[in-house]
Coordinates of C-alpha atoms and ligand atoms in Angstrom, one line a residue:
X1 CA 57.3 77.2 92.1
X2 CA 57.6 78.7 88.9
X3 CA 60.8 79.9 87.4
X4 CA 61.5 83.0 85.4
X5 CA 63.7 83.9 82.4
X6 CA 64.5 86.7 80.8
X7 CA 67.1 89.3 78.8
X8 CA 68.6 92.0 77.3
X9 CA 71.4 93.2 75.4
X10 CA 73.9 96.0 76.3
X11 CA 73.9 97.5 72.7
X12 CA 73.7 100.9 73.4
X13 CA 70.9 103.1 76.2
X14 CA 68.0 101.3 78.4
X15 CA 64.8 102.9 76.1
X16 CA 61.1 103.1 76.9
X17 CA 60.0 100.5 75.0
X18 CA 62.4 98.3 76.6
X19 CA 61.0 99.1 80.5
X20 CA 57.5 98.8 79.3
X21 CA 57.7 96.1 77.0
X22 CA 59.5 93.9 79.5
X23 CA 61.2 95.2 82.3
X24 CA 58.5 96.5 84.2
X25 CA 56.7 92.9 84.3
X26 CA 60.2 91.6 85.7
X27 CA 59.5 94.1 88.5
X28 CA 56.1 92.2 89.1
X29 CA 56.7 88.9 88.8
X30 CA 60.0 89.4 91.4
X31 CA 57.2 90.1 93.9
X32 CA 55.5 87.4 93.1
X33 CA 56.4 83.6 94.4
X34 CA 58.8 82.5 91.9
X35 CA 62.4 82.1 91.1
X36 CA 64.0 84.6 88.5
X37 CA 67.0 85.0 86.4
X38 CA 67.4 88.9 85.1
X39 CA 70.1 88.1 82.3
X40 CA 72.7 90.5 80.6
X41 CA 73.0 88.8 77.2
X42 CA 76.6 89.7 76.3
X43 CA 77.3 87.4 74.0
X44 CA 74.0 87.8 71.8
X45 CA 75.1 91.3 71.7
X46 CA 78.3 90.3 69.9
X47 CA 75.9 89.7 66.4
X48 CA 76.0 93.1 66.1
X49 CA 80.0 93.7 66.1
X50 CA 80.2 96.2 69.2
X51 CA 82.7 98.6 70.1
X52 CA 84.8 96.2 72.5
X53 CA 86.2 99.2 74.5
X54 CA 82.1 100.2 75.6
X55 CA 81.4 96.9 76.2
X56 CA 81.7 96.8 80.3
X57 CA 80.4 100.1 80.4
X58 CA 77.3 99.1 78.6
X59 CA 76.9 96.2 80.7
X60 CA 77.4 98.3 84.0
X61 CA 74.8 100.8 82.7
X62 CA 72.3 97.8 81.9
X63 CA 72.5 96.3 85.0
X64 CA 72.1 99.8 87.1
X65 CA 68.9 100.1 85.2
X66 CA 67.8 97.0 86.2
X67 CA 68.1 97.6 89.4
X68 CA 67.4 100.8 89.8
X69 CA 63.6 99.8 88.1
X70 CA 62.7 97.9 91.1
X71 CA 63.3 94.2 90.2
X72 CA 63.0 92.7 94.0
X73 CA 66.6 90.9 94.5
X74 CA 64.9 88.8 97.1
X75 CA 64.1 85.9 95.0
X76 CA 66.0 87.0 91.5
X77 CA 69.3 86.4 90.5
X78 CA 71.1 89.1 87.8
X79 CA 74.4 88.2 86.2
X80 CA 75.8 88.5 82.7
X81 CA 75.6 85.9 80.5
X82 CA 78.9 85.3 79.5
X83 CA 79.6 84.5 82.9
X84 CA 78.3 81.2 82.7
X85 CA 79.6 79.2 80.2
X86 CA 76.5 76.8 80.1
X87 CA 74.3 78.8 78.3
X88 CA 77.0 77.9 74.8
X89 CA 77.3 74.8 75.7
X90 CA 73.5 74.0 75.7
X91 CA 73.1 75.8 73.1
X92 CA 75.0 73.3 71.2
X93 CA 73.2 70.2 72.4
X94 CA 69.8 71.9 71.3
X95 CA 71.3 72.8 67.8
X96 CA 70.5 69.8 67.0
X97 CA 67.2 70.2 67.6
X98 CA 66.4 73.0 65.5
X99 CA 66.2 73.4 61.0
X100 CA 67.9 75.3 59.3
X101 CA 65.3 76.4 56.7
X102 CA 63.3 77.4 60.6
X103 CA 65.9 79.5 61.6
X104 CA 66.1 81.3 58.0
X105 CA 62.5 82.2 58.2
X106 CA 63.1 84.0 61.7
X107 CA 62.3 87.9 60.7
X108 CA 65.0 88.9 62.9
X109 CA 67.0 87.0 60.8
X110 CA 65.8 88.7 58.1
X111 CA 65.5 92.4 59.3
X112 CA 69.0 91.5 61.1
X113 CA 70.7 90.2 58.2
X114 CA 69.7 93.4 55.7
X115 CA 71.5 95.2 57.9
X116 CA 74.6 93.3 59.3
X117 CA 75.1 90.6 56.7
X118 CA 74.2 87.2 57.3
X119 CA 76.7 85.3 59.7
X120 CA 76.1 82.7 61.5
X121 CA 75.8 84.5 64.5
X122 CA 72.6 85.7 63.6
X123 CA 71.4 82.7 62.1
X124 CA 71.7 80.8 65.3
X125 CA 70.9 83.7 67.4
X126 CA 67.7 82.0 68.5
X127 CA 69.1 78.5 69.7
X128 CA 71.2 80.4 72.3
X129 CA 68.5 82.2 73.4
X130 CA 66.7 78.9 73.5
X131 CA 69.7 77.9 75.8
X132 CA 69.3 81.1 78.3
X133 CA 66.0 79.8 78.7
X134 CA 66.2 76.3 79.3
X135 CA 69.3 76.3 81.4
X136 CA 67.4 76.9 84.6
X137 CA 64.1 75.4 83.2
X138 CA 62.6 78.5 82.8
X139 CA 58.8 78.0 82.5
X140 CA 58.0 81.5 82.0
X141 CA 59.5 84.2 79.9
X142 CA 58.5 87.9 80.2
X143 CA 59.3 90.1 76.9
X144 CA 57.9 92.0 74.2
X145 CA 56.2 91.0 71.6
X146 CA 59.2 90.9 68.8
X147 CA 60.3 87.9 70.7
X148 CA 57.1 86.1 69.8
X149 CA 58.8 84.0 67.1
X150 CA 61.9 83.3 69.2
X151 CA 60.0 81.8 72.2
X152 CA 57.7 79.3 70.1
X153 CA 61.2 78.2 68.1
X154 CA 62.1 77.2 71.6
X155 CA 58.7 75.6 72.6
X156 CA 59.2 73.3 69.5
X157 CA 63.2 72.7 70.5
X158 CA 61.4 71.6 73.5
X159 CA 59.3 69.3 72.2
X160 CA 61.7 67.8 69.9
X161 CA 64.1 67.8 73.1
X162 CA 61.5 65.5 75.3
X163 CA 60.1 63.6 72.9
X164 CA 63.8 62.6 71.4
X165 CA 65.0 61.7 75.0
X166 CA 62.9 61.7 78.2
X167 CA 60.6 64.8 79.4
X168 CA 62.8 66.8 81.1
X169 CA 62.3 70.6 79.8
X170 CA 59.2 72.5 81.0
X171 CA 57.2 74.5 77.9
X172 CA 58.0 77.7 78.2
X173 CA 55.0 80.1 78.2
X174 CA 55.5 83.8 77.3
X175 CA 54.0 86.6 78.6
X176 CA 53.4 90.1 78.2
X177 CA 51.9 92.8 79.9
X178 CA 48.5 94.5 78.6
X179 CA 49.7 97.6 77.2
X180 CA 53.4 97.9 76.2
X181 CA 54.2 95.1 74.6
X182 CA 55.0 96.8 71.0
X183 CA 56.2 100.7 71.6
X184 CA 56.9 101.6 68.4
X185 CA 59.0 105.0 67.6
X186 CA 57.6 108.4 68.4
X187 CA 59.0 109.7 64.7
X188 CA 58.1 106.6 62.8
X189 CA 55.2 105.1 64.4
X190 CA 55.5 102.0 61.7
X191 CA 58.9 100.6 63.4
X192 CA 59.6 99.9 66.8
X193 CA 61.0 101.6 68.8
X194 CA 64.6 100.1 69.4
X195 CA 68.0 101.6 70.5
X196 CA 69.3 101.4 66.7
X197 CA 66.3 103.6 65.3
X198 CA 67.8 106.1 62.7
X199 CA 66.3 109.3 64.2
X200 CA 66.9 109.3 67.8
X201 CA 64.2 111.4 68.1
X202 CA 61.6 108.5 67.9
X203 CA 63.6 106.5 71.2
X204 CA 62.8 107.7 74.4
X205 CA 66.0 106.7 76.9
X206 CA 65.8 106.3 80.4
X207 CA 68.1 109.2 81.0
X208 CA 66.4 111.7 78.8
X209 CA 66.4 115.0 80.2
X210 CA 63.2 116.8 81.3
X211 CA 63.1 118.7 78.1
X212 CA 64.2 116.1 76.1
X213 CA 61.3 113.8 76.5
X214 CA 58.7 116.6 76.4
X215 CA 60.4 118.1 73.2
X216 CA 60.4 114.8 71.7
X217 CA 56.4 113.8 72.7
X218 CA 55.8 117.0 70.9
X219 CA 57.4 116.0 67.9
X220 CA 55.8 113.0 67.6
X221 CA 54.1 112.1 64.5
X222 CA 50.4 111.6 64.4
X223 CA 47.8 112.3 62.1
X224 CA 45.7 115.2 60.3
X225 CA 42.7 114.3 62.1
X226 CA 42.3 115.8 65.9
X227 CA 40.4 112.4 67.3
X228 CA 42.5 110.8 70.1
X229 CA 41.2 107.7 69.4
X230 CA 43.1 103.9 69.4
X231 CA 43.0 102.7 66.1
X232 CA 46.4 100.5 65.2
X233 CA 45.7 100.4 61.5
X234 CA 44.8 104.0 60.9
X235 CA 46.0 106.0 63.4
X236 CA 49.2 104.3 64.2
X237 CA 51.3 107.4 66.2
X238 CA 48.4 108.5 68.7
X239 CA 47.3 104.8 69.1
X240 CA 51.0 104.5 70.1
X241 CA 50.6 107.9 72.7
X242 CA 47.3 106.2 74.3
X243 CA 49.3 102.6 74.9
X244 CA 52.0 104.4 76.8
X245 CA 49.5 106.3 79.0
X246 CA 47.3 103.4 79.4
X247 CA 50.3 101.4 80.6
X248 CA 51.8 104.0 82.9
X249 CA 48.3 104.7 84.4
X250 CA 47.2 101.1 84.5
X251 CA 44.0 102.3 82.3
X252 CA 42.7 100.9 79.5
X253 CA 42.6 102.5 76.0
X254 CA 38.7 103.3 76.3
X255 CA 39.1 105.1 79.9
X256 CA 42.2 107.2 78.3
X257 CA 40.0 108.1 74.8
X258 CA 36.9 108.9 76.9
X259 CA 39.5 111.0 79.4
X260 CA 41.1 113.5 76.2
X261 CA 38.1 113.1 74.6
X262 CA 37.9 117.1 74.7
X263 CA 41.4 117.7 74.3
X264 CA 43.8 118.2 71.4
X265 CA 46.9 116.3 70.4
X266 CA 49.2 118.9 71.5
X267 CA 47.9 119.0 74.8
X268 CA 47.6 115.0 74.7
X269 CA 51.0 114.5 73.7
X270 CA 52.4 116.9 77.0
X271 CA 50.2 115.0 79.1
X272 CA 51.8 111.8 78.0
X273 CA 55.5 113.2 78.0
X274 CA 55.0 114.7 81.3
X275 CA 53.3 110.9 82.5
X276 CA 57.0 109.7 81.7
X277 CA 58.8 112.1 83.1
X278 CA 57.1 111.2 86.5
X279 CA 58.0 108.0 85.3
X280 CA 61.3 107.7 85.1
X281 CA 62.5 110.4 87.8
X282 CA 62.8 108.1 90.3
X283 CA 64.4 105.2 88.5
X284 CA 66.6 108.0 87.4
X285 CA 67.3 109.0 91.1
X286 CA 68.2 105.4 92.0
X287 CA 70.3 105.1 88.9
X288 CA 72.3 107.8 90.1
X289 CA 72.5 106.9 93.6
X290 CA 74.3 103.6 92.5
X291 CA 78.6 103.2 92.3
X292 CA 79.8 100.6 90.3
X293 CA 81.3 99.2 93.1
X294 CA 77.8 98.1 93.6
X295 CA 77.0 96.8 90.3
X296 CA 79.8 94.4 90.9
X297 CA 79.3 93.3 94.4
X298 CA 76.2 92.9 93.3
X299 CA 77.1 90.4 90.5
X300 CA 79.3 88.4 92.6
X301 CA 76.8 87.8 95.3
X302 CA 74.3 86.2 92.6
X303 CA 76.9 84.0 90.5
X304 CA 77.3 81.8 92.5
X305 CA 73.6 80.5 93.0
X306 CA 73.3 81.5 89.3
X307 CA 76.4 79.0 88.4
X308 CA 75.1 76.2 90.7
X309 CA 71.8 76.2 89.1
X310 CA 73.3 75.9 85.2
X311 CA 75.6 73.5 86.0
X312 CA 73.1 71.2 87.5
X313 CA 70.9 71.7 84.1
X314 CA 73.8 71.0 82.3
X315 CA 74.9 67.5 84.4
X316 CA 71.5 66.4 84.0
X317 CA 71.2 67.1 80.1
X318 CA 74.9 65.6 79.3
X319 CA 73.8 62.2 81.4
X320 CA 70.2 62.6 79.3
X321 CA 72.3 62.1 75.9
X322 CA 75.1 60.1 77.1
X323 CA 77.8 62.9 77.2
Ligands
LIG1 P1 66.4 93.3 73.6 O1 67.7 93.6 74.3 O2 66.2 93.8 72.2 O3 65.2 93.9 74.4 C1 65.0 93.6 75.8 C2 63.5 93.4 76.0 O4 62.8 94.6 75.7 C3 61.7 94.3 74.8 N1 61.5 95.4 73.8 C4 60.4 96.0 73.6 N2 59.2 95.9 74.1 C5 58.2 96.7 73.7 N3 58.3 97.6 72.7 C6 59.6 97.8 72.2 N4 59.7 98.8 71.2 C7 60.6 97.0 72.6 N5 62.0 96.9 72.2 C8 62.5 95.9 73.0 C9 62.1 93.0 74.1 O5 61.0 92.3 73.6 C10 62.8 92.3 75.2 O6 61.9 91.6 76.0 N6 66.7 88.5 72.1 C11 66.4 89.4 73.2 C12 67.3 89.2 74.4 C13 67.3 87.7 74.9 C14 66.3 87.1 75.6 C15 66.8 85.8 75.9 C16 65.0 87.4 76.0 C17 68.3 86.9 74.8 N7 68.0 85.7 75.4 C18 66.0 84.8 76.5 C19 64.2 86.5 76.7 C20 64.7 85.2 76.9 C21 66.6 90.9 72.8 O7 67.3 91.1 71.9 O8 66.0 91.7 73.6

């Protein structure tokens, strides 16, 4: 059976790009026959100095979303990293496993370190995540693609891991969905979209009013021509419009250009707020419909099996290099 990893930080409001970029294939593979661990990465978040009083808050919020998108809790197991002390304590033992000079040419390293100085935190940002990963052997790990560089760092900790000691970590594959994978901000279609962007404007969040999310598909930057037409080089902001309606509509990007094909921007970019308003109405709903009380019985129901499950990684890895 195969297992499944993945994460997410609680800096700040759930956006698009991180429910179609990753969250919405969590949803899918939790139906599918495998085990999954749905992971609050607290302590990843702590890279980027956070407002300690929000920090629960932010945590309760990211959790609500992730249930209220779907994820099946049959066979998937959501806690918060810092629960589970494992995930450091791994990461130290594959430390050693990783170069420096590897970690340096990460470029969320680099875009990170521009903007927050260059601790260590950041630095070895991507051996913890390594850890998350490998703590319940994880073979596959469902995220966007700015985590491309992160997962194959891992695949070669792996390597060096097995081939140092005795194959005991899987190769983590990652995957993405078709569409999705890269949203990139409705303002400034050149940078993802992300929960830091400087104009808010370009981030779609999951609680978005109505009128937000129309106002801020008709704001969207585009192009002079009037051709809705996927182009990623050249026509970066509509090419971005026709990704989110292809993944919302399970089309492809031809069956969406030959469906506008008559029809101007304006109207294109109503049709596409109005496809996410459908969207997220009812994860909205749910998210409403959910106390915190839940959140945290919630949590305590999955620690345990989440706990057992680390601890036997670790056991295992401690006997492995004679700890
Ligand atoms: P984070 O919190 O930035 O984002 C969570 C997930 O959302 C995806 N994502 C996007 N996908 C498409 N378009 C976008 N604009 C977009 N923005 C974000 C991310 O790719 C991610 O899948 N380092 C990770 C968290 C992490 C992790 C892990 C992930 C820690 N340990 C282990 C996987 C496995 C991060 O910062 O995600």
């Amino acid at each position: 059976m195969k297992t499944v990893f993945s994460g997410i930080q609680p800096t700040g409001k759930v956006h698009l790009g991180n429910l179609l970029g990753a969250i919405n294939n969590w949803v899918s593979l939790s139906n599918e026959e495998s085990k999954n661990y749905f992971c609050v990465v607290d302590l990843h978040s702590l890279t980027t100095h956070p407002d300690p009083s929000k920090m629960q808050e932010n945590i309760q919020e990211t959790i609500k979303v992730l249930v209220s998108s779907g994820i099946n809790q049959k066979n998937s197991k959501i806690y918060i990293q810092s629960n589970v002390p494992e995930h450091v304590q791994l990461s130290w033992i594959l430390s050693n496993f990783c170069q420096i000079g590897e970690l340096q040419r990460m470029t969320q390293f680099k875009e990170k370190s521009d903007q927050l100085g260059s601790h260590a935190g950041i630095l070895t940002y991507p051996i913890l995540m390594a850890a998350d990963i490998l703590i319940h052997k994880a073979n596959e790990v469902p995220v966007g693609d700015d985590q491309t560089q992160h997962l194959e760092l891992t695949r070669n900790i792996v390597e060096r891991f097995n081939n140092a000691y005795t194959e005991y970590f899987p190769l983590p594959e990652k995957t993405s969905g078709k569409a999705g994978a890269r949203l990139m901000s409705l303002r400034h279609p050149d940078n993802k979209m992300s929960k830091s962007n400087d104009d808010l404007n370009g981030t779609i969040y999951f609680d978005d009013s109505k009128d937000e999310i129309i106002k801020k598909f008709k704001s969207s930057v585009t192009d002079s021509e009037n051709e809705i037409k996927f182009d990623i080089e050249n026509k970066k902001g509509i090419s971005n419009l026709i990704d989110i309606y292809s993944t919302l509509h399970d089309m492809s990007h031809e069956d969406v250009e030959i469906k506008f094909k008559n029809s101007s921007y304006g109207e294109f970019k109503i049709e596409v707020g109005e496809t996410v308003v459908s969207y997220l109405e009812p994860l909205r709903e749910k998210y409403e419909s959910l106390s915190d009380g839940d959140i945290s019985s919630l949590i305590r129901d999955h620690l345990d099996d989440v706990k057992d499950s680390a601890k036997k990684t670790m056991d295992e890895v401690s006997a492995i290099v004679g700890v």
